[in-house]
mmCIF file with all atom_site columns, C-alpha atoms in Angstrom:
data_model
loop_
_atom_site.group_PDB
_atom_site.id
_atom_site.type_symbol
_atom_site.label_atom_id
_atom_site.label_alt_id
_atom_site.label_comp_id
_atom_site.label_asym_id
_atom_site.label_entity_id
_atom_site.label_seq_id
_atom_site.pdbx_PDB_ins_code
_atom_site.Cartn_x
_atom_site.Cartn_y
_atom_site.Cartn_z
_atom_site.occupancy
_atom_site.B_iso_or_equiv
_atom_site.pdbx_formal_charge
_atom_site.auth_seq_id
_atom_site.auth_comp_id
_atom_site.auth_asym_id
_atom_site.auth_atom_id
_atom_site.pdbx_PDB_model_num
ATOM 1   C CA . UNK A 1 1   ? -25.391 -6.804  57.525 1.00 47.00 ? 1021 UNK A CA 1
ATOM 2   C CA . UNK A 1 2   ? -21.860 -5.606  56.914 1.00 47.00 ? 1022 UNK A CA 1
ATOM 3   C CA . UNK A 1 3   ? -22.589 -2.748  59.274 1.00 46.00 ? 1023 UNK A CA 1
ATOM 4   C CA . UNK A 1 4   ? -23.750 -5.252  61.881 1.00 47.00 ? 1024 UNK A CA 1
ATOM 5   C CA . UNK A 1 5   ? -20.592 -7.296  61.356 1.00 47.00 ? 1025 UNK A CA 1
ATOM 6   C CA . UNK A 1 6   ? -18.391 -4.281  61.911 1.00 44.00 ? 1026 UNK A CA 1
ATOM 7   C CA . UNK A 1 7   ? -20.432 -3.326  64.926 1.00 45.00 ? 1027 UNK A CA 1
ATOM 8   C CA . UNK A 1 8   ? -19.889 -6.803  66.412 1.00 48.00 ? 1028 UNK A CA 1
ATOM 9   C CA . UNK A 1 9   ? -16.191 -6.682  65.745 1.00 46.00 ? 1029 UNK A CA 1
ATOM 10  C CA . UNK A 1 10  ? -15.936 -3.201  67.203 1.00 50.00 ? 1030 UNK A CA 1
ATOM 11  C CA . UNK A 1 11  ? -17.843 -4.282  70.271 1.00 46.00 ? 1031 UNK A CA 1
ATOM 12  C CA . UNK A 1 12  ? -15.656 -7.337  70.708 1.00 48.00 ? 1032 UNK A CA 1
ATOM 13  C CA . UNK A 1 13  ? -12.497 -5.329  70.240 1.00 47.00 ? 1033 UNK A CA 1
ATOM 14  C CA . UNK A 1 14  ? -13.693 -3.065  73.004 1.00 49.00 ? 1034 UNK A CA 1
ATOM 15  C CA . UNK A 1 15  ? -14.021 -6.066  75.337 1.00 46.00 ? 1035 UNK A CA 1
ATOM 16  C CA . UNK A 1 16  ? -10.319 -6.704  75.673 1.00 45.00 ? 1036 UNK A CA 1
ATOM 17  C CA . UNK A 1 17  ? -8.768  -5.433  78.872 1.00 43.00 ? 1037 UNK A CA 1
ATOM 18  C CA . UNK A 1 18  ? -11.918 -4.001  80.456 1.00 42.00 ? 1038 UNK A CA 1
ATOM 19  C CA . UNK A 1 19  ? -12.978 -4.565  84.015 1.00 40.00 ? 1039 UNK A CA 1
ATOM 20  C CA . UNK A 1 20  ? -16.262 -6.182  84.993 1.00 37.00 ? 1040 UNK A CA 1
ATOM 21  C CA . UNK A 1 21  ? -17.879 -2.844  85.803 1.00 34.00 ? 1041 UNK A CA 1
ATOM 22  C CA . UNK A 1 22  ? -17.183 -1.266  82.435 1.00 37.00 ? 1042 UNK A CA 1
ATOM 23  C CA . UNK A 1 23  ? -19.685 -1.556  79.627 1.00 37.00 ? 1043 UNK A CA 1
ATOM 24  C CA . UNK A 1 24  ? -19.464 -1.235  75.867 1.00 34.00 ? 1044 UNK A CA 1
ATOM 25  C CA . UNK A 1 25  ? -19.814 2.233   74.372 1.00 32.00 ? 1045 UNK A CA 1
ATOM 26  C CA . UNK A 1 26  ? -21.876 1.533   71.264 1.00 29.00 ? 1046 UNK A CA 1
ATOM 27  C CA . UNK A 1 27  ? -22.167 5.202   70.319 1.00 28.00 ? 1047 UNK A CA 1
ATOM 28  C CA . UNK A 1 28  ? -18.381 5.541   69.993 1.00 28.00 ? 1048 UNK A CA 1
ATOM 29  C CA . UNK A 1 29  ? -18.159 2.964   67.203 1.00 26.00 ? 1049 UNK A CA 1
ATOM 30  C CA . UNK A 1 30  ? -18.329 4.311   63.670 1.00 28.00 ? 1050 UNK A CA 1
ATOM 31  C CA . UNK A 1 31  ? -18.623 1.391   61.238 1.00 34.00 ? 1051 UNK A CA 1
ATOM 32  C CA . UNK A 1 32  ? -16.984 1.701   57.855 1.00 42.00 ? 1052 UNK A CA 1
ATOM 33  C CA . UNK A 1 33  ? -17.199 -0.399  54.713 1.00 47.00 ? 1053 UNK A CA 1
ATOM 34  C CA . UNK A 1 34  ? -16.269 -3.957  55.681 1.00 48.00 ? 1054 UNK A CA 1
ATOM 35  C CA . UNK A 1 35  ? -14.492 -4.504  52.365 1.00 52.00 ? 1055 UNK A CA 1
ATOM 36  C CA . UNK A 1 36  ? -11.489 -2.483  53.542 1.00 48.00 ? 1056 UNK A CA 1
ATOM 37  C CA . UNK A 1 37  ? -11.547 -3.734  57.124 1.00 63.00 ? 1057 UNK A CA 1
ATOM 38  C CA . UNK A 1 38  ? -8.338  -4.846  58.793 1.00 63.00 ? 1058 UNK A CA 1
ATOM 39  C CA . UNK A 1 39  ? -10.434 -7.611  60.327 1.00 71.00 ? 1059 UNK A CA 1
ATOM 40  C CA . UNK A 1 40  ? -10.459 -9.408  56.973 1.00 70.00 ? 1060 UNK A CA 1
ATOM 41  C CA . UNK A 1 41  ? -6.686  -9.893  57.272 1.00 78.00 ? 1061 UNK A CA 1
ATOM 42  C CA . UNK A 1 42  ? -5.892  -13.385 58.620 1.00 81.00 ? 1062 UNK A CA 1
ATOM 43  C CA . UNK A 1 43  ? -4.762  -13.322 62.254 1.00 83.00 ? 1063 UNK A CA 1
ATOM 44  C CA . UNK A 1 44  ? -1.545  -14.865 63.529 1.00 89.00 ? 1064 UNK A CA 1
ATOM 45  C CA . UNK A 1 45  ? -1.979  -16.291 67.019 1.00 89.00 ? 1065 UNK A CA 1
ATOM 46  C CA . UNK A 1 46  ? 1.121   -16.455 69.227 1.00 89.00 ? 1066 UNK A CA 1
ATOM 47  C CA . UNK A 1 47  ? -0.357  -17.099 72.682 1.00 92.00 ? 1067 UNK A CA 1
ATOM 48  C CA . UNK A 1 48  ? -3.521  -18.269 74.443 1.00 95.00 ? 1068 UNK A CA 1
ATOM 49  C CA . UNK A 1 49  ? -6.328  -16.664 72.480 1.00 95.00 ? 1069 UNK A CA 1
ATOM 50  C CA . UNK A 1 50  ? -10.078 -16.725 71.993 1.00 95.00 ? 1070 UNK A CA 1
ATOM 51  C CA . UNK A 1 51  ? -10.992 -15.568 68.507 1.00 93.00 ? 1071 UNK A CA 1
ATOM 52  C CA . UNK A 1 52  ? -14.569 -14.476 67.965 1.00 92.00 ? 1072 UNK A CA 1
ATOM 53  C CA . UNK A 1 53  ? -15.344 -14.901 64.297 1.00 91.00 ? 1073 UNK A CA 1
ATOM 54  C CA . UNK A 1 54  ? -18.159 -13.600 62.127 1.00 89.00 ? 1074 UNK A CA 1
ATOM 55  C CA . UNK A 1 55  ? -17.557 -14.628 58.533 1.00 87.00 ? 1075 UNK A CA 1
ATOM 56  C CA . UNK A 1 56  ? -18.935 -12.731 55.523 1.00 86.00 ? 1076 UNK A CA 1
ATOM 57  C CA . UNK A 1 57  ? -21.087 -15.771 54.637 1.00 85.00 ? 1077 UNK A CA 1
ATOM 58  C CA . UNK A 1 58  ? -23.314 -14.822 57.589 1.00 85.00 ? 1078 UNK A CA 1
ATOM 59  C CA . UNK A 1 59  ? -24.860 -12.352 55.137 1.00 82.00 ? 1079 UNK A CA 1
ATOM 60  C CA . UNK A 1 60  ? -26.747 -15.309 53.606 1.00 84.00 ? 1080 UNK A CA 1
ATOM 61  C CA . UNK A 1 61  ? -28.805 -15.801 56.782 1.00 87.00 ? 1081 UNK A CA 1
ATOM 62  C CA . UNK A 1 62  ? -32.188 -14.075 57.075 1.00 90.00 ? 1082 UNK A CA 1
ATOM 63  C CA . UNK A 1 63  ? -31.798 -10.592 58.564 1.00 89.00 ? 1083 UNK A CA 1
ATOM 64  C CA . UNK A 1 64  ? -33.723 -11.371 61.795 1.00 91.00 ? 1084 UNK A CA 1
ATOM 65  C CA . UNK A 1 65  ? -31.514 -14.441 62.377 1.00 90.00 ? 1085 UNK A CA 1
ATOM 66  C CA . UNK A 1 66  ? -28.371 -12.400 61.757 1.00 88.00 ? 1086 UNK A CA 1
ATOM 67  C CA . UNK A 1 67  ? -29.457 -9.741  64.217 1.00 89.00 ? 1087 UNK A CA 1
ATOM 68  C CA . UNK A 1 68  ? -30.362 -12.294 66.907 1.00 92.00 ? 1088 UNK A CA 1
ATOM 69  C CA . UNK A 1 69  ? -27.081 -14.184 66.483 1.00 91.00 ? 1089 UNK A CA 1
ATOM 70  C CA . UNK A 1 70  ? -25.086 -10.961 66.518 1.00 89.00 ? 1090 UNK A CA 1
ATOM 71  C CA . UNK A 1 71  ? -26.812 -9.740  69.674 1.00 91.00 ? 1091 UNK A CA 1
ATOM 72  C CA . UNK A 1 72  ? -26.298 -13.059 71.454 1.00 92.00 ? 1092 UNK A CA 1
ATOM 73  C CA . UNK A 1 73  ? -22.674 -13.395 70.362 1.00 91.00 ? 1093 UNK A CA 1
ATOM 74  C CA . UNK A 1 74  ? -21.920 -9.866  71.539 1.00 91.00 ? 1094 UNK A CA 1
ATOM 75  C CA . UNK A 1 75  ? -23.724 -10.325 74.851 1.00 93.00 ? 1095 UNK A CA 1
ATOM 76  C CA . UNK A 1 76  ? -22.052 -13.626 75.771 1.00 93.00 ? 1096 UNK A CA 1
ATOM 77  C CA . UNK A 1 77  ? -18.633 -12.432 74.655 1.00 92.00 ? 1097 UNK A CA 1
ATOM 78  C CA . UNK A 1 78  ? -18.987 -9.367  76.850 1.00 92.00 ? 1098 UNK A CA 1
ATOM 79  C CA . UNK A 1 79  ? -19.785 -11.660 79.792 1.00 92.00 ? 1099 UNK A CA 1
ATOM 80  C CA . UNK A 1 80  ? -16.602 -13.756 79.396 1.00 91.00 ? 1100 UNK A CA 1
ATOM 81  C CA . UNK A 1 81  ? -14.192 -10.909 78.574 1.00 93.00 ? 1101 UNK A CA 1
ATOM 82  C CA . UNK A 1 82  ? -13.255 -10.109 82.218 1.00 94.00 ? 1102 UNK A CA 1
ATOM 83  C CA . UNK A 1 83  ? -12.446 -13.768 82.937 1.00 92.00 ? 1103 UNK A CA 1
ATOM 84  C CA . UNK A 1 84  ? -10.209 -13.969 79.873 1.00 93.00 ? 1104 UNK A CA 1
ATOM 85  C CA . UNK A 1 85  ? -8.419  -10.760 80.872 1.00 94.00 ? 1105 UNK A CA 1
ATOM 86  C CA . UNK A 1 86  ? -7.825  -12.071 84.422 1.00 93.00 ? 1106 UNK A CA 1
ATOM 87  C CA . UNK A 1 87  ? -6.058  -15.133 83.034 1.00 94.00 ? 1107 UNK A CA 1
ATOM 88  C CA . UNK A 1 88  ? -4.013  -13.409 80.331 1.00 94.00 ? 1108 UNK A CA 1
ATOM 89  C CA . UNK A 1 89  ? -6.027  -14.886 77.458 1.00 95.00 ? 1109 UNK A CA 1
ATOM 90  C CA . UNK A 1 90  ? -6.346  -12.551 74.503 1.00 94.00 ? 1110 UNK A CA 1
ATOM 91  C CA . UNK A 1 91  ? -9.781  -11.889 73.010 1.00 93.00 ? 1111 UNK A CA 1
ATOM 92  C CA . UNK A 1 92  ? -9.579  -11.115 69.294 1.00 90.00 ? 1112 UNK A CA 1
ATOM 93  C CA . UNK A 1 93  ? -12.343 -10.496 66.730 1.00 90.00 ? 1113 UNK A CA 1
ATOM 94  C CA . UNK A 1 94  ? -11.960 -11.535 63.102 1.00 89.00 ? 1114 UNK A CA 1
ATOM 95  C CA . UNK A 1 95  ? -13.882 -11.649 59.845 1.00 88.00 ? 1115 UNK A CA 1
ATOM 96  C CA . UNK A 1 96  ? -11.141 -13.638 58.089 1.00 88.00 ? 1116 UNK A CA 1
ATOM 97  C CA . UNK A 1 97  ? -11.846 -17.254 57.224 1.00 88.00 ? 1117 UNK A CA 1
ATOM 98  C CA . UNK A 1 98  ? -8.243  -18.275 57.931 1.00 91.00 ? 1118 UNK A CA 1
ATOM 99  C CA . UNK A 1 99  ? -6.305  -18.034 61.183 1.00 91.00 ? 1119 UNK A CA 1
ATOM 100 C CA . UNK A 1 100 ? -2.629  -18.918 61.556 1.00 92.00 ? 1120 UNK A CA 1
ATOM 101 C CA . UNK A 1 101 ? -1.038  -20.342 64.688 1.00 92.00 ? 1121 UNK A CA 1
ATOM 102 C CA . UNK A 1 102 ? 2.649   -19.521 65.141 1.00 89.00 ? 1122 UNK A CA 1
ATOM 103 C CA . UNK A 1 103 ? 4.729   -22.636 65.786 1.00 85.00 ? 1123 UNK A CA 1
ATOM 104 C CA . UNK A 1 104 ? 8.109   -22.742 67.579 1.00 81.00 ? 1124 UNK A CA 1
ATOM 105 C CA . UNK A 1 105 ? 10.046  -23.562 64.382 1.00 82.00 ? 1125 UNK A CA 1
ATOM 106 C CA . UNK A 1 106 ? 9.017   -20.279 62.709 1.00 82.00 ? 1126 UNK A CA 1
ATOM 107 C CA . UNK A 1 107 ? 6.306   -22.092 60.798 1.00 86.00 ? 1127 UNK A CA 1
ATOM 108 C CA . UNK A 1 108 ? 2.594   -21.355 60.811 1.00 90.00 ? 1128 UNK A CA 1
ATOM 109 C CA . UNK A 1 109 ? -0.327  -23.741 60.903 1.00 88.00 ? 1129 UNK A CA 1
ATOM 110 C CA . UNK A 1 110 ? -3.493  -22.622 59.110 1.00 91.00 ? 1130 UNK A CA 1
ATOM 111 C CA . UNK A 1 111 ? -6.957  -23.080 60.579 1.00 92.00 ? 1131 UNK A CA 1
ATOM 112 C CA . UNK A 1 112 ? -9.849  -22.647 58.146 1.00 90.00 ? 1132 UNK A CA 1
ATOM 113 C CA . UNK A 1 113 ? -13.109 -21.332 59.560 1.00 90.00 ? 1133 UNK A CA 1
ATOM 114 C CA . UNK A 1 114 ? -15.139 -21.514 56.351 1.00 86.00 ? 1134 UNK A CA 1
ATOM 115 C CA . UNK A 1 115 ? -17.493 -24.398 55.661 1.00 85.00 ? 1135 UNK A CA 1
ATOM 116 C CA . UNK A 1 116 ? -18.738 -24.714 59.248 1.00 84.00 ? 1136 UNK A CA 1
ATOM 117 C CA . UNK A 1 117 ? -22.348 -25.266 60.288 1.00 87.00 ? 1137 UNK A CA 1
ATOM 118 C CA . UNK A 1 118 ? -22.482 -21.635 61.440 1.00 89.00 ? 1138 UNK A CA 1
ATOM 119 C CA . UNK A 1 119 ? -20.440 -18.743 59.986 1.00 91.00 ? 1139 UNK A CA 1
ATOM 120 C CA . UNK A 1 120 ? -19.859 -17.305 63.466 1.00 92.00 ? 1140 UNK A CA 1
ATOM 121 C CA . UNK A 1 121 ? -18.576 -18.538 66.796 1.00 93.00 ? 1141 UNK A CA 1
ATOM 122 C CA . UNK A 1 122 ? -15.390 -18.965 68.807 1.00 95.00 ? 1142 UNK A CA 1
ATOM 123 C CA . UNK A 1 123 ? -11.984 -20.462 68.163 1.00 94.00 ? 1143 UNK A CA 1
ATOM 124 C CA . UNK A 1 124 ? -9.964  -21.364 71.270 1.00 96.00 ? 1144 UNK A CA 1
ATOM 125 C CA . UNK A 1 125 ? -6.222  -21.559 70.630 1.00 95.00 ? 1145 UNK A CA 1
ATOM 126 C CA . UNK A 1 126 ? -3.177  -22.465 72.702 1.00 91.00 ? 1146 UNK A CA 1
ATOM 127 C CA . UNK A 1 127 ? -0.137  -22.685 70.441 1.00 85.00 ? 1147 UNK A CA 1
ATOM 128 C CA . UNK A 1 128 ? 1.305   -26.188 70.734 1.00 83.00 ? 1148 UNK A CA 1
ATOM 129 C CA . UNK A 1 129 ? -2.101  -27.773 71.460 1.00 88.00 ? 1149 UNK A CA 1
ATOM 130 C CA . UNK A 1 130 ? -5.029  -28.696 69.249 1.00 91.00 ? 1150 UNK A CA 1
ATOM 131 C CA . UNK A 1 131 ? -7.473  -25.842 68.799 1.00 93.00 ? 1151 UNK A CA 1
ATOM 132 C CA . UNK A 1 132 ? -11.126 -26.026 69.863 1.00 95.00 ? 1152 UNK A CA 1
ATOM 133 C CA . UNK A 1 133 ? -13.742 -24.706 67.447 1.00 94.00 ? 1153 UNK A CA 1
ATOM 134 C CA . UNK A 1 134 ? -17.128 -23.628 68.799 1.00 94.00 ? 1154 UNK A CA 1
ATOM 135 C CA . UNK A 1 135 ? -19.364 -22.782 65.846 1.00 92.00 ? 1155 UNK A CA 1
ATOM 136 C CA . UNK A 1 136 ? -22.570 -20.930 66.609 1.00 91.00 ? 1156 UNK A CA 1
ATOM 137 C CA . UNK A 1 137 ? -23.697 -19.057 69.692 1.00 92.00 ? 1157 UNK A CA 1
ATOM 138 C CA . UNK A 1 138 ? -22.892 -20.475 73.133 1.00 93.00 ? 1158 UNK A CA 1
ATOM 139 C CA . UNK A 1 139 ? -24.569 -19.213 76.289 1.00 90.00 ? 1159 UNK A CA 1
ATOM 140 C CA . UNK A 1 140 ? -22.112 -17.805 78.818 1.00 86.00 ? 1160 UNK A CA 1
ATOM 141 C CA . UNK A 1 141 ? -22.326 -20.825 81.153 1.00 90.00 ? 1161 UNK A CA 1
ATOM 142 C CA . UNK A 1 142 ? -21.593 -23.258 78.294 1.00 93.00 ? 1162 UNK A CA 1
ATOM 143 C CA . UNK A 1 143 ? -18.840 -21.006 76.998 1.00 92.00 ? 1163 UNK A CA 1
ATOM 144 C CA . UNK A 1 144 ? -17.288 -20.717 80.462 1.00 92.00 ? 1164 UNK A CA 1
ATOM 145 C CA . UNK A 1 145 ? -17.321 -24.517 80.789 1.00 93.00 ? 1165 UNK A CA 1
ATOM 146 C CA . UNK A 1 146 ? -15.495 -24.805 77.449 1.00 94.00 ? 1166 UNK A CA 1
ATOM 147 C CA . UNK A 1 147 ? -12.947 -22.165 78.504 1.00 94.00 ? 1167 UNK A CA 1
ATOM 148 C CA . UNK A 1 148 ? -12.303 -23.856 81.854 1.00 94.00 ? 1168 UNK A CA 1
ATOM 149 C CA . UNK A 1 149 ? -11.641 -27.211 80.237 1.00 94.00 ? 1169 UNK A CA 1
ATOM 150 C CA . UNK A 1 150 ? -9.605  -25.980 77.272 1.00 95.00 ? 1170 UNK A CA 1
ATOM 151 C CA . UNK A 1 151 ? -7.427  -23.429 79.078 1.00 95.00 ? 1171 UNK A CA 1
ATOM 152 C CA . UNK A 1 152 ? -7.322  -25.461 82.334 1.00 92.00 ? 1172 UNK A CA 1
ATOM 153 C CA . UNK A 1 153 ? -8.649  -22.548 84.372 1.00 90.00 ? 1173 UNK A CA 1
ATOM 154 C CA . UNK A 1 154 ? -9.040  -23.071 88.122 1.00 85.00 ? 1174 UNK A CA 1
ATOM 155 C CA . UNK A 1 155 ? -12.587 -23.851 89.234 1.00 75.00 ? 1175 UNK A CA 1
ATOM 156 C CA . UNK A 1 156 ? -12.748 -20.727 91.396 1.00 69.00 ? 1176 UNK A CA 1
ATOM 157 C CA . UNK A 1 157 ? -11.942 -18.466 88.430 1.00 61.00 ? 1177 UNK A CA 1
ATOM 158 C CA . UNK A 1 158 ? -15.465 -18.683 87.111 1.00 54.00 ? 1178 UNK A CA 1
ATOM 159 C CA . UNK A 1 159 ? -18.031 -17.068 89.403 1.00 55.00 ? 1179 UNK A CA 1
ATOM 160 C CA . UNK A 1 160 ? -21.054 -19.201 90.082 1.00 54.00 ? 1180 UNK A CA 1
ATOM 161 C CA . UNK A 1 161 ? -24.428 -17.595 89.633 1.00 54.00 ? 1181 UNK A CA 1
ATOM 162 C CA . UNK A 1 162 ? -27.256 -17.960 92.094 1.00 53.00 ? 1182 UNK A CA 1
ATOM 163 C CA . UNK A 1 163 ? -28.829 -21.400 92.266 1.00 51.00 ? 1183 UNK A CA 1
ATOM 164 C CA . UNK A 1 164 ? -32.554 -21.473 91.875 1.00 57.00 ? 1184 UNK A CA 1
ATOM 165 C CA . UNK A 1 165 ? -34.455 -24.219 93.662 1.00 59.00 ? 1185 UNK A CA 1
ATOM 166 C CA . UNK A 1 166 ? -38.126 -24.955 93.557 1.00 59.00 ? 1186 UNK A CA 1
#
């Protein structure tokens, strides 16, 4: 599963700054041992950021559940990446269970991600505001709703999909 974790993080890292027409290049990612990964180093957040986290405790889930969660998390993150880029919100992957938010007085506030219902998900951060923790997998429409509310994105920034009527 460590290979899958690195693959997720590599995929998510590739999301930042891409346009809507670009897709992930899975073949270009060469996973290494996750024990020496820079992604285990706690992140310091200094601006509006969405952190996608996959903690090492996800290894305790059954392998089919891990694979399904990893696929879904990667897919939905890829769908929101262009919207985040358009609004200057950084998308950052992490395997660390601690994230630090830089405060104006040169202090840092720690956010612990361990001990959640799910060892993967999203952390929405705006320094100076309370963070929003989304543990588990969120479908892109639910995730976009959360992003709109938390980051106060304009309603027209999120494209509406086709409406199906019966």
